[in-house]
mmCIF file of C-alpha atoms in Angstrom:
data_model
loop_
_atom_site.group_PDB
_atom_site.id
_atom_site.type_symbol
_atom_site.label_atom_id
_atom_site.label_comp_id
_atom_site.label_asym_id
_atom_site.label_seq_id
_atom_site.Cartn_x
_atom_site.Cartn_y
_atom_site.Cartn_z
ATOM 1 C CA MET A 1 15.891 -90.372 -44.750
ATOM 2 C CA THR A 2 15.143 -92.951 -42.066
ATOM 3 C CA MET A 3 11.867 -93.250 -40.224
ATOM 4 C CA GLY A 4 13.808 -92.573 -37.024
ATOM 5 C CA SER A 5 14.755 -89.101 -38.235
ATOM 6 C CA LEU A 6 11.242 -88.599 -39.558
ATOM 7 C CA ALA A 7 9.954 -89.195 -36.041
ATOM 8 C CA THR A 8 11.604 -85.972 -34.874
ATOM 9 C CA LEU A 9 8.987 -84.107 -36.920
ATOM 10 C CA HIS A 10 6.209 -85.707 -34.853
ATOM 11 C CA TRP A 11 3.841 -86.516 -37.674
ATOM 12 C CA LYS A 12 0.241 -86.655 -36.536
ATOM 13 C CA ASP A 13 -1.182 -90.145 -37.025
ATOM 14 C CA ASP A 14 -4.680 -91.468 -37.736
ATOM 15 C CA ASN A 15 -5.427 -91.673 -34.025
ATOM 16 C CA TYR A 16 -4.877 -87.920 -33.659
ATOM 17 C CA TYR A 17 -7.167 -87.106 -36.570
ATOM 18 C CA HIS A 18 -9.791 -89.541 -35.272
ATOM 19 C CA GLN A 19 -9.821 -87.549 -32.028
ATOM 20 C CA HIS A 20 -9.836 -84.213 -33.905
ATOM 21 C CA PRO A 21 -12.223 -84.645 -36.862
ATOM 22 C CA SER A 22 -12.360 -80.917 -37.672
ATOM 23 C CA ARG A 23 -8.594 -80.878 -37.975
ATOM 24 C CA LYS A 24 -8.790 -83.924 -40.283
ATOM 25 C CA ARG A 25 -11.295 -82.144 -42.536
ATOM 26 C CA GLN A 26 -9.028 -79.121 -42.648
ATOM 27 C CA ARG A 27 -5.984 -81.232 -43.521
ATOM 28 C CA ASP A 28 -7.818 -83.262 -46.169
ATOM 29 C CA ALA A 29 -9.198 -80.135 -47.832
ATOM 30 C CA CYS A 30 -5.706 -78.663 -48.008
ATOM 31 C CA LEU A 31 -4.203 -81.868 -49.386
ATOM 32 C CA GLU A 32 -6.880 -81.866 -52.076
ATOM 33 C CA ARG A 33 -6.598 -78.147 -52.931
ATOM 34 C CA VAL A 34 -2.819 -77.963 -53.309
ATOM 35 C CA ASN A 35 -1.121 -78.912 -56.575
ATOM 36 C CA TRP A 36 1.707 -80.933 -55.056
ATOM 37 C CA GLY A 37 3.275 -81.697 -58.402
ATOM 38 C CA ALA A 38 3.592 -77.989 -59.064
ATOM 39 C CA LEU A 39 5.130 -77.519 -55.619
ATOM 40 C CA CYS A 40 7.798 -80.135 -56.379
ATOM 41 C CA LYS A 41 8.487 -78.512 -59.741
ATOM 42 C CA TYR A 42 8.863 -75.123 -58.053
ATOM 43 C CA ALA A 43 11.169 -76.623 -55.394
ATOM 44 C CA SER A 44 13.366 -78.213 -58.071
ATOM 45 C CA SER A 45 13.685 -74.847 -59.810
ATOM 46 C CA LYS A 46 15.007 -73.401 -56.545
ATOM 47 C CA ASN A 47 17.536 -76.229 -56.084
ATOM 48 C CA SER A 48 19.486 -76.284 -59.358
ATOM 49 C CA GLY A 49 16.900 -78.466 -61.057
ATOM 50 C CA LEU A 50 17.499 -81.471 -58.791
ATOM 51 C CA PRO A 51 14.600 -83.949 -58.812
ATOM 52 C CA CYS A 52 12.276 -83.465 -55.866
ATOM 53 C CA ARG A 53 10.343 -86.167 -54.047
ATOM 54 C CA LEU A 54 7.435 -85.387 -51.721
ATOM 55 C CA LEU A 55 7.050 -87.706 -48.723
ATOM 56 C CA ASP A 56 3.575 -88.989 -47.942
ATOM 57 C CA GLU A 57 3.600 -87.975 -44.283
ATOM 58 C CA SER A 58 2.186 -84.632 -43.213
ATOM 59 C CA THR A 59 1.467 -82.795 -40.002
ATOM 60 C CA THR A 60 -0.532 -79.749 -39.034
ATOM 61 C CA GLY A 61 0.262 -76.954 -36.629
ATOM 62 C CA GLY A 62 -1.530 -73.666 -36.149
ATOM 63 C CA VAL A 63 -2.654 -72.493 -39.588
ATOM 64 C CA HIS A 64 -0.186 -74.596 -41.558
ATOM 65 C CA LEU A 65 0.273 -78.040 -43.046
ATOM 66 C CA VAL A 66 3.856 -79.317 -43.180
ATOM 67 C CA ARG A 67 5.360 -81.858 -45.558
ATOM 68 C CA LEU A 68 8.912 -82.929 -46.255
ATOM 69 C CA LEU A 69 10.642 -82.630 -49.635
ATOM 70 C CA THR A 70 13.769 -84.667 -50.363
ATOM 71 C CA PHE A 71 16.548 -84.133 -52.875
ATOM 72 C CA GLY A 72 18.666 -87.213 -52.295
ATOM 73 C CA ASP A 73 20.487 -86.505 -49.031
ATOM 74 C CA THR A 74 18.964 -83.033 -48.625
ATOM 75 C CA GLN A 75 15.598 -82.298 -47.051
ATOM 76 C CA TRP A 76 13.460 -79.190 -47.171
ATOM 77 C CA ILE A 77 10.297 -78.336 -45.293
ATOM 78 C CA ALA A 78 7.224 -77.259 -47.239
ATOM 79 C CA ARG A 79 4.980 -75.238 -44.917
ATOM 80 C CA VAL A 80 1.670 -74.679 -46.675
ATOM 81 C CA GLN A 81 -1.161 -72.447 -45.509
ATOM 82 C CA LEU A 82 -4.126 -74.635 -44.553
ATOM 83 C CA GLU A 83 -6.843 -72.224 -45.611
ATOM 84 C CA ALA A 84 -7.255 -70.054 -48.687
ATOM 85 C CA SER A 85 -5.209 -66.873 -48.526
ATOM 86 C CA THR A 86 -6.661 -63.460 -47.716
ATOM 87 C CA GLN A 87 -5.190 -59.985 -47.748
ATOM 88 C CA ALA A 88 -4.527 -60.332 -44.019
ATOM 89 C CA THR A 89 -2.762 -63.703 -44.286
ATOM 90 C CA THR A 90 -0.701 -62.431 -47.205
ATOM 91 C CA SER A 91 0.510 -59.489 -45.124
ATOM 92 C CA LEU A 92 1.269 -61.740 -42.145
ATOM 93 C CA LEU A 93 3.261 -64.190 -44.224
ATOM 94 C CA SER A 94 5.238 -61.416 -45.921
ATOM 95 C CA ALA A 95 6.077 -59.890 -42.542
ATOM 96 C CA GLU A 96 7.133 -63.279 -41.159
ATOM 97 C CA ILE A 97 9.480 -63.904 -44.085
ATOM 98 C CA ASN A 98 10.956 -60.420 -43.736
ATOM 99 C CA ALA A 99 11.471 -60.880 -39.997
ATOM 100 C CA MET A 100 13.248 -64.201 -40.530
ATOM 101 C CA GLU A 101 15.539 -62.668 -43.134
ATOM 102 C CA LEU A 102 16.251 -59.700 -40.852
ATOM 103 C CA VAL A 103 17.199 -62.025 -37.983
ATOM 104 C CA ARG A 104 19.429 -64.099 -40.267
ATOM 105 C CA ALA A 105 21.125 -60.930 -41.527
ATOM 106 C CA ARG A 106 21.789 -59.264 -38.172
ATOM 107 C CA THR A 107 22.231 -62.051 -35.614
ATOM 108 C CA ASP A 108 23.710 -65.503 -35.112
ATOM 109 C CA ILE A 109 20.298 -66.937 -34.173
ATOM 110 C CA ARG A 110 19.691 -70.112 -36.133
ATOM 111 C CA VAL A 111 16.620 -69.499 -38.252
ATOM 112 C CA PRO A 112 15.649 -71.876 -41.087
ATOM 113 C CA GLU A 113 16.969 -70.650 -44.417
ATOM 114 C CA ILE A 114 14.168 -69.773 -46.837
ATOM 115 C CA TYR A 115 14.564 -71.135 -50.357
ATOM 116 C CA GLY A 116 11.325 -69.922 -51.913
ATOM 117 C CA TYR A 117 7.778 -68.796 -51.150
ATOM 118 C CA GLU A 118 4.472 -67.501 -52.431
ATOM 119 C CA THR A 119 2.451 -65.277 -50.113
ATOM 120 C CA ASN A 120 -0.976 -65.914 -51.673
ATOM 121 C CA ASP A 121 -2.888 -68.539 -53.676
ATOM 122 C CA ASP A 122 -2.382 -66.877 -57.050
ATOM 123 C CA ASN A 123 0.208 -69.375 -58.304
ATOM 124 C CA SER A 124 0.441 -72.843 -59.840
ATOM 125 C CA VAL A 125 0.509 -74.509 -56.403
ATOM 126 C CA HIS A 126 -2.857 -72.906 -55.498
ATOM 127 C CA ALA A 127 -1.681 -72.053 -51.995
ATOM 128 C CA ALA A 128 0.552 -69.738 -50.008
ATOM 129 C CA PHE A 129 3.678 -71.529 -48.816
ATOM 130 C CA ILE A 130 7.299 -71.329 -47.692
ATOM 131 C CA LEU A 131 10.084 -73.743 -48.627
ATOM 132 C CA MET A 132 12.754 -73.737 -45.955
ATOM 133 C CA ALA A 133 15.605 -75.730 -44.485
ATOM 134 C CA PHE A 134 14.763 -78.753 -42.356
ATOM 135 C CA LEU A 135 16.220 -78.551 -38.832
ATOM 136 C CA PRO A 136 16.787 -82.203 -37.820
ATOM 137 C CA GLY A 137 15.778 -82.032 -34.176
ATOM 138 C CA SER A 138 12.722 -81.971 -31.944
ATOM 139 C CA SER A 139 10.911 -79.039 -30.456
ATOM 140 C CA ALA A 140 11.751 -78.578 -26.793
ATOM 141 C CA MET A 141 8.116 -79.457 -26.117
ATOM 142 C CA ASP A 142 8.405 -82.827 -27.872
ATOM 143 C CA ALA A 143 11.947 -83.759 -26.817
ATOM 144 C CA ASP A 144 12.850 -86.151 -24.030
ATOM 145 C CA GLY A 145 9.669 -88.212 -24.274
ATOM 146 C CA GLY A 146 7.272 -85.418 -25.171
ATOM 147 C CA TYR A 147 4.378 -83.820 -23.328
ATOM 148 C CA GLU A 148 3.024 -87.149 -22.063
ATOM 149 C CA VAL A 149 6.248 -87.649 -20.083
ATOM 150 C CA HIS A 150 7.073 -84.167 -18.777
ATOM 151 C CA GLN A 151 3.853 -82.132 -19.333
ATOM 152 C CA GLY A 152 5.719 -79.538 -21.325
ATOM 153 C CA GLN A 153 8.368 -78.860 -18.681
ATOM 154 C CA ILE A 154 12.061 -78.695 -19.528
ATOM 155 C CA PRO A 155 13.843 -81.465 -17.552
ATOM 156 C CA LEU A 156 15.165 -79.931 -14.343
ATOM 157 C CA GLU A 157 18.752 -81.035 -14.912
ATOM 158 C CA LYS A 158 18.807 -79.353 -18.335
ATOM 159 C CA ARG A 159 17.078 -76.085 -17.524
ATOM 160 C CA VAL A 160 20.077 -73.929 -16.645
ATOM 161 C CA THR A 161 21.905 -74.747 -19.877
ATOM 162 C CA PHE A 162 18.713 -74.351 -21.899
ATOM 163 C CA PHE A 163 17.762 -71.051 -20.219
ATOM 164 C CA LYS A 164 21.239 -69.626 -20.863
ATOM 165 C CA GLU A 165 21.007 -70.476 -24.554
ATOM 166 C CA ILE A 166 17.575 -68.879 -24.839
ATOM 167 C CA ALA A 167 18.839 -65.819 -22.936
ATOM 168 C CA ASN A 168 21.568 -65.426 -25.550
ATOM 169 C CA ILE A 169 18.952 -65.692 -28.305
ATOM 170 C CA GLN A 170 16.688 -63.096 -26.710
ATOM 171 C CA VAL A 171 19.570 -60.681 -26.166
ATOM 172 C CA GLN A 172 20.549 -60.985 -29.835
ATOM 173 C CA LEU A 173 16.929 -60.508 -30.854
ATOM 174 C CA GLY A 174 16.664 -57.424 -28.643
ATOM 175 C CA SER A 175 19.746 -56.013 -30.369
ATOM 176 C CA VAL A 176 17.824 -55.905 -33.657
ATOM 177 C CA ARG A 177 16.231 -52.471 -33.395
ATOM 178 C CA LEU A 178 14.311 -50.397 -35.899
ATOM 179 C CA PRO A 179 13.196 -46.751 -35.708
ATOM 180 C CA LYS A 180 9.451 -47.438 -35.458
ATOM 181 C CA ILE A 181 6.958 -49.940 -34.022
ATOM 182 C CA GLY A 182 5.364 -52.278 -36.539
ATOM 183 C CA SER A 183 5.846 -55.230 -38.855
ATOM 184 C CA VAL A 184 9.037 -55.797 -40.819
ATOM 185 C CA ILE A 185 8.912 -54.796 -44.477
ATOM 186 C CA ARG A 186 11.534 -54.878 -47.192
ATOM 187 C CA ARG A 187 12.171 -52.007 -49.563
ATOM 188 C CA ASP A 188 12.944 -52.303 -53.264
ATOM 189 C CA ASP A 189 16.624 -51.727 -52.479
ATOM 190 C CA ASN A 190 16.527 -54.785 -50.148
ATOM 191 C CA THR A 191 16.811 -52.735 -46.947
ATOM 192 C CA PHE A 192 14.526 -53.409 -43.993
ATOM 193 C CA ASP A 193 11.949 -50.942 -42.719
ATOM 194 C CA VAL A 194 8.778 -50.885 -40.603
ATOM 195 C CA GLY A 195 5.197 -51.198 -41.841
ATOM 196 C CA PRO A 196 1.721 -51.328 -40.270
ATOM 197 C CA LEU A 197 0.541 -53.934 -37.772
ATOM 198 C CA PRO A 198 -2.568 -56.078 -38.319
ATOM 199 C CA ARG A 199 -5.651 -54.499 -36.713
ATOM 200 C CA LEU A 200 -3.672 -51.601 -35.190
ATOM 201 C CA GLY A 201 -2.237 -49.776 -38.174
ATOM 202 C CA GLY A 202 0.931 -47.757 -37.889
ATOM 203 C CA PRO A 203 3.851 -47.860 -38.077
ATOM 204 C CA PHE A 204 4.197 -45.918 -34.834
ATOM 205 C CA SER A 205 6.993 -43.453 -34.144
ATOM 206 C CA THR A 206 6.514 -43.580 -30.361
ATOM 207 C CA ALA A 207 5.371 -46.043 -27.748
ATOM 208 C CA THR A 208 2.653 -43.573 -26.774
ATOM 209 C CA GLU A 209 1.170 -43.742 -30.289
ATOM 210 C CA PHE A 210 1.158 -47.539 -30.076
ATOM 211 C CA TYR A 211 -0.638 -47.609 -26.707
ATOM 212 C CA LEU A 212 -3.262 -45.181 -27.968
ATOM 213 C CA ALA A 213 -3.916 -47.361 -31.017
ATOM 214 C CA TRP A 214 -4.031 -50.519 -28.901
ATOM 215 C CA ALA A 215 -6.540 -48.942 -26.507
ATOM 216 C CA LYS A 216 -8.701 -47.782 -29.413
ATOM 217 C CA HIS A 217 -8.914 -51.263 -30.966
ATOM 218 C CA ALA A 218 -8.881 -53.425 -27.822
ATOM 219 C CA LYS A 219 -11.801 -55.832 -27.568
ATOM 220 C CA PHE A 220 -12.147 -58.532 -24.936
ATOM 221 C CA PRO A 221 -13.196 -61.769 -26.656
ATOM 222 C CA THR A 222 -15.577 -63.127 -23.993
ATOM 223 C CA SER A 223 -19.030 -61.678 -23.379
ATOM 224 C CA ASP A 224 -20.199 -60.522 -19.959
ATOM 225 C CA ASN A 225 -22.772 -63.324 -19.807
ATOM 226 C CA ASP A 226 -20.153 -65.976 -20.560
ATOM 227 C CA ILE A 227 -17.837 -64.493 -17.932
ATOM 228 C CA ARG A 228 -20.627 -64.660 -15.346
ATOM 229 C CA LYS A 229 -21.233 -68.301 -16.249
ATOM 230 C CA LEU A 230 -17.535 -69.085 -16.009
ATOM 231 C CA MET A 231 -17.059 -67.442 -12.622
ATOM 232 C CA GLN A 232 -20.456 -68.316 -11.066
ATOM 233 C CA CYS A 233 -19.249 -66.913 -7.777
ATOM 234 C CA GLY A 234 -16.463 -64.570 -6.729
ATOM 235 C CA PRO A 235 -15.914 -60.900 -7.555
ATOM 236 C CA VAL A 236 -17.402 -61.094 -11.039
ATOM 237 C CA ASP A 237 -18.573 -57.461 -11.046
ATOM 238 C CA ASP A 238 -15.084 -56.247 -10.085
ATOM 239 C CA ILE A 239 -13.535 -58.396 -12.809
ATOM 240 C CA LEU A 240 -15.966 -57.114 -15.446
ATOM 241 C CA SER A 241 -15.415 -53.520 -14.376
ATOM 242 C CA SER A 242 -11.647 -53.931 -14.640
ATOM 243 C CA ILE A 243 -11.879 -55.576 -18.056
ATOM 244 C CA HIS A 244 -14.136 -52.828 -19.414
ATOM 245 C CA LYS A 245 -12.109 -49.950 -17.989
ATOM 246 C CA PHE A 246 -8.655 -51.211 -18.911
ATOM 247 C CA PRO A 247 -8.411 -49.872 -22.500
ATOM 248 C CA ASP A 248 -9.614 -46.379 -21.551
ATOM 249 C CA SER A 249 -7.378 -46.324 -18.485
ATOM 250 C CA LEU A 250 -4.415 -47.335 -20.613
ATOM 251 C CA ARG A 251 -5.287 -44.604 -23.107
ATOM 252 C CA ASP A 252 -5.337 -41.986 -20.348
ATOM 253 C CA LEU A 253 -1.887 -43.103 -19.135
ATOM 254 C CA ALA A 254 -0.348 -43.742 -22.549
ATOM 255 C CA SER A 255 2.132 -40.866 -22.402
ATOM 256 C CA LYS A 256 3.300 -41.791 -18.887
ATOM 257 C CA ILE A 257 4.158 -45.453 -19.434
ATOM 258 C CA SER A 258 7.324 -45.628 -21.482
ATOM 259 C CA ALA A 259 10.756 -44.530 -20.347
ATOM 260 C CA CYS A 260 11.854 -45.184 -23.959
ATOM 261 C CA ASP A 261 9.052 -43.474 -25.852
ATOM 262 C CA ASN A 262 11.129 -42.910 -28.982
ATOM 263 C CA GLY A 263 12.929 -45.523 -31.033
ATOM 264 C CA PRO A 264 14.790 -47.537 -31.854
ATOM 265 C CA PHE A 265 12.494 -50.398 -30.805
ATOM 266 C CA PRO A 266 13.386 -54.086 -30.404
ATOM 267 C CA LEU A 267 12.322 -56.963 -32.616
ATOM 268 C CA TYR A 268 10.198 -59.412 -30.610
ATOM 269 C CA HIS A 269 9.141 -63.016 -31.180
ATOM 270 C CA PRO A 270 5.607 -63.132 -29.689
ATOM 271 C CA ASP A 271 5.449 -66.934 -29.447
ATOM 272 C CA LEU A 272 8.857 -67.857 -28.035
ATOM 273 C CA TYR A 273 7.489 -71.026 -26.517
ATOM 274 C CA HIS A 274 9.373 -74.323 -26.314
ATOM 275 C CA SER A 275 7.192 -75.742 -29.093
ATOM 276 C CA ASN A 276 8.981 -73.253 -31.388
ATOM 277 C CA ILE A 277 12.517 -73.977 -30.203
ATOM 278 C CA ILE A 278 14.290 -76.883 -31.905
ATOM 279 C CA VAL A 279 16.769 -78.816 -29.751
ATOM 280 C CA ASP A 280 18.928 -81.930 -29.900
ATOM 281 C CA GLU A 281 18.934 -84.768 -27.357
ATOM 282 C CA SER A 282 20.914 -82.685 -24.850
ATOM 283 C CA PHE A 283 18.556 -79.705 -25.264
ATOM 284 C CA ALA A 284 21.180 -77.680 -27.121
ATOM 285 C CA VAL A 285 19.251 -75.203 -29.257
ATOM 286 C CA LEU A 286 19.380 -75.918 -32.995
ATOM 287 C CA GLY A 287 17.063 -73.145 -34.112
ATOM 288 C CA VAL A 288 13.959 -71.020 -33.579
ATOM 289 C CA ILE A 289 10.899 -71.388 -35.810
ATOM 290 C CA ASP A 290 7.401 -69.914 -36.301
ATOM 291 C CA TRP A 291 8.159 -66.204 -36.643
ATOM 292 C CA GLU A 292 4.579 -65.276 -37.522
ATOM 293 C CA GLY A 293 3.675 -62.036 -35.765
ATOM 294 C CA ALA A 294 7.305 -61.065 -35.086
ATOM 295 C CA CYS A 295 7.534 -57.279 -35.093
ATOM 296 C CA THR A 296 9.110 -54.346 -33.339
ATOM 297 C CA VAL A 297 7.353 -53.394 -30.097
ATOM 298 C CA PRO A 298 7.590 -50.923 -27.220
ATOM 299 C CA TRP A 299 10.164 -52.088 -24.693
ATOM 300 C CA GLU A 300 7.375 -52.466 -22.135
ATOM 301 C CA LEU A 301 5.858 -55.332 -24.143
ATOM 302 C CA VAL A 302 8.954 -57.547 -24.049
ATOM 303 C CA GLU A 303 8.572 -60.627 -21.839
ATOM 304 C CA PRO A 304 10.667 -63.707 -21.077
ATOM 305 C CA PRO A 305 9.924 -66.857 -23.121
ATOM 306 C CA LEU A 306 6.352 -68.033 -22.670
ATOM 307 C CA PHE A 307 7.365 -71.196 -20.806
ATOM 308 C CA LEU A 308 8.264 -68.825 -17.945
ATOM 309 C CA SER A 309 4.933 -66.994 -18.035
ATOM 310 C CA THR A 310 3.160 -66.211 -14.762
ATOM 311 C CA VAL A 311 0.113 -64.137 -13.872
ATOM 312 C CA PRO A 312 1.234 -60.829 -12.279
ATOM 313 C CA PRO A 313 0.192 -60.681 -8.610
ATOM 314 C CA ALA A 314 -1.652 -57.386 -9.158
ATOM 315 C CA MET A 315 -3.833 -59.012 -11.814
ATOM 316 C CA ASP A 316 -4.316 -62.285 -9.932
ATOM 317 C CA SER A 317 -6.883 -63.243 -7.314
ATOM 318 C CA PRO A 318 -5.734 -62.421 -3.753
ATOM 319 C CA ASN A 319 -7.053 -65.844 -2.730
ATOM 320 C CA ASN A 320 -4.105 -67.433 -4.531
ATOM 321 C CA TYR A 321 -1.626 -65.983 -2.011
ATOM 322 C CA ASN A 322 -0.883 -66.768 1.628
ATOM 323 C CA ALA A 323 -0.579 -64.278 4.468
ATOM 324 C CA TYR A 324 3.068 -63.610 3.537
ATOM 325 C CA GLY A 325 2.211 -62.691 -0.054
ATOM 326 C CA GLN A 326 3.609 -65.914 -1.489
ATOM 327 C CA HIS A 327 1.668 -67.855 -4.102
ATOM 328 C CA LYS A 328 0.080 -71.008 -2.728
ATOM 329 C CA ASP A 329 0.975 -73.036 -5.838
ATOM 330 C CA SER A 330 4.544 -74.341 -5.548
ATOM 331 C CA ASN A 331 4.801 -74.581 -9.347
ATOM 332 C CA VAL A 332 4.126 -70.848 -9.661
ATOM 333 C CA VAL A 333 6.711 -70.135 -6.964
ATOM 334 C CA GLN A 334 9.263 -72.238 -8.869
ATOM 335 C CA ARG A 335 8.473 -70.501 -12.173
ATOM 336 C CA SER A 336 8.757 -67.061 -10.564
ATOM 337 C CA TRP A 337 12.188 -68.003 -9.234
ATOM 338 C CA GLU A 338 13.190 -69.253 -12.672
ATOM 339 C CA ARG A 339 12.015 -65.983 -14.276
ATOM 340 C CA ALA A 340 14.333 -64.063 -11.962
ATOM 341 C CA GLN A 341 17.159 -66.475 -12.738
ATOM 342 C CA TYR A 342 16.514 -66.112 -16.459
ATOM 343 C CA ALA A 343 16.624 -62.305 -16.265
ATOM 344 C CA GLN A 344 19.995 -62.623 -14.529
ATOM 345 C CA PHE A 345 21.233 -64.836 -17.366
ATOM 346 C CA VAL A 346 20.090 -62.167 -19.836
ATOM 347 C CA GLN A 347 22.045 -59.519 -17.944
ATOM 348 C CA GLU A 348 25.154 -61.706 -17.949
ATOM 349 C CA VAL A 349 24.927 -62.116 -21.728
ATOM 350 C CA GLU A 350 24.489 -58.356 -22.178
ATOM 351 C CA VAL A 351 27.625 -57.711 -20.133
ATOM 352 C CA GLU A 352 29.555 -60.396 -21.994
ATOM 353 C CA LEU A 353 28.579 -58.935 -25.380
ATOM 354 C CA GLY A 354 29.190 -55.336 -24.279
ATOM 355 C CA MET A 355 25.572 -54.324 -24.859
ATOM 356 C CA ASP A 356 23.330 -51.913 -23.014
ATOM 357 C CA GLN A 357 21.253 -53.607 -20.329
ATOM 358 C CA ARG A 358 17.888 -52.314 -21.450
ATOM 359 C CA LEU A 359 16.454 -55.803 -21.993
ATOM 360 C CA SER A 360 17.425 -57.134 -18.570
ATOM 361 C CA ARG A 361 16.102 -53.978 -16.885
ATOM 362 C CA VAL A 362 12.750 -54.527 -18.589
ATOM 363 C CA LEU A 363 12.656 -58.206 -17.588
ATOM 364 C CA MET A 364 13.562 -57.376 -13.978
ATOM 365 C CA ASP A 365 10.910 -54.672 -13.555
ATOM 366 C CA PRO A 366 7.713 -56.246 -12.122
ATOM 367 C CA ASP A 367 5.552 -53.259 -13.076
ATOM 368 C CA ILE A 368 6.615 -53.401 -16.720
ATOM 369 C CA GLN A 369 6.250 -57.176 -16.812
ATOM 370 C CA GLY A 370 2.743 -56.862 -15.402
ATOM 371 C CA LEU A 371 1.782 -54.476 -18.185
ATOM 372 C CA ALA A 372 3.340 -56.702 -20.858
ATOM 373 C CA HIS A 373 1.386 -59.707 -19.639
ATOM 374 C CA ALA A 374 -1.899 -57.806 -19.410
ATOM 375 C CA ILE A 375 -1.675 -56.444 -22.947
ATOM 376 C CA LYS A 376 -0.704 -59.860 -24.312
ATOM 377 C CA VAL A 377 -3.559 -61.847 -22.751
ATOM 378 C CA TYR A 378 -6.344 -59.231 -22.964
ATOM 379 C CA HIS A 379 -7.596 -60.167 -26.429
ATOM 380 C CA ASP A 380 -5.925 -63.579 -26.801
ATOM 381 C CA PRO A 381 -6.956 -65.690 -25.002
ATOM 382 C CA GLY A 382 -8.979 -63.170 -23.012
ATOM 383 C CA LYS A 383 -7.747 -64.112 -19.565
ATOM 384 C CA LEU A 384 -9.874 -63.020 -16.620
ATOM 385 C CA GLY A 385 -8.134 -60.751 -14.158
ATOM 386 C CA PHE A 386 -7.894 -57.402 -12.414
ATOM 387 C CA TYR A 387 -6.408 -55.552 -15.367
ATOM 388 C CA CYS A 388 -6.654 -52.038 -13.995
ATOM 389 C CA ASN A 389 -4.507 -52.957 -11.001
ATOM 390 C CA ILE A 390 -1.620 -53.351 -13.442
ATOM 391 C CA LEU A 391 -1.767 -49.648 -14.266
ATOM 392 C CA LYS A 392 -1.572 -48.289 -10.714
ATOM 393 C CA PRO A 393 2.254 -47.953 -10.664
ATOM 394 C CA PHE A 394 2.064 -45.798 -13.788
ATOM 395 C CA GLU A 395 -0.445 -43.402 -12.221
ATOM 396 C CA GLU A 396 2.137 -42.051 -9.803
#
């Protein structure tokens, strides 16, 4: 493999780790803990005994360290868990693997093939890991010069083609439906089923049950004192009141929210951001990665890809809008227009494939999209906003 093709993996160099010393300590501890020889031996056993060579380069992303394995002209990715495994991480990794296999089985979405894995540290490698196919492209975030050139924006001349491809992917993903809400599990007979969600429990037979569980466990991550320091001025008391009341208000309205209270429920990729979409030089999509947290959800929680995310007007500060109700930031106006365009692309794909138009209806409904955004950002990252305003349409 040439260094040019290696560059598409965007290995983090010494300069990055000099600027992020905690990340360097985390990487170094993982490199020391893992038995890399045992990993190569395991990989060879999964590839007809072919000799395996581990490249020196590594990179980190999220909670993983990534290295490349080569078997002559073939390359695999070794994605190793940075920290020691726990019961929670074991469950998350198992659910991610199951979701990837479900998507590969029921759609044409390009997902890396999995060749082997261990979901906890109780093995000769001393770490949880996945061995999977290497997709020789760049993430849409890193392509075309990377973030330094385009600040994470898809080049304007390539957006329509890119959006249409992602719309096709999301329609296919929405066609994968299971009878309950929860994580993907695999039965002994190799069939797929639904299991509990981290922190919430389940699985849930109805959307109402899910909303009740979410409201019971919801916890805003920022303290009142820190919020007051962050805001300093403005309607801080109104914001705090809305944050505190939102879970209970959602609980009280739980049975009134969903028009599709019973299953089947769609599979959803919660981090469909352009850093997790692999493209070639023309921004043709080569695959989707990082399926951690993928699960079935109520229809009201489905959103467009995160690169089209906007704050719902009801949750936003009124000061951000002019007298005509239009956002003062031209970038937000552009993104809102692109969201509407994307939803239209989704509808066109649904019609082309002869599918119901449930997904496009959800994406085109501003009230539902407001709720989806609020639930997503309440506990991570804990975005400040007028949460209770989101629920007003459901009170009627």
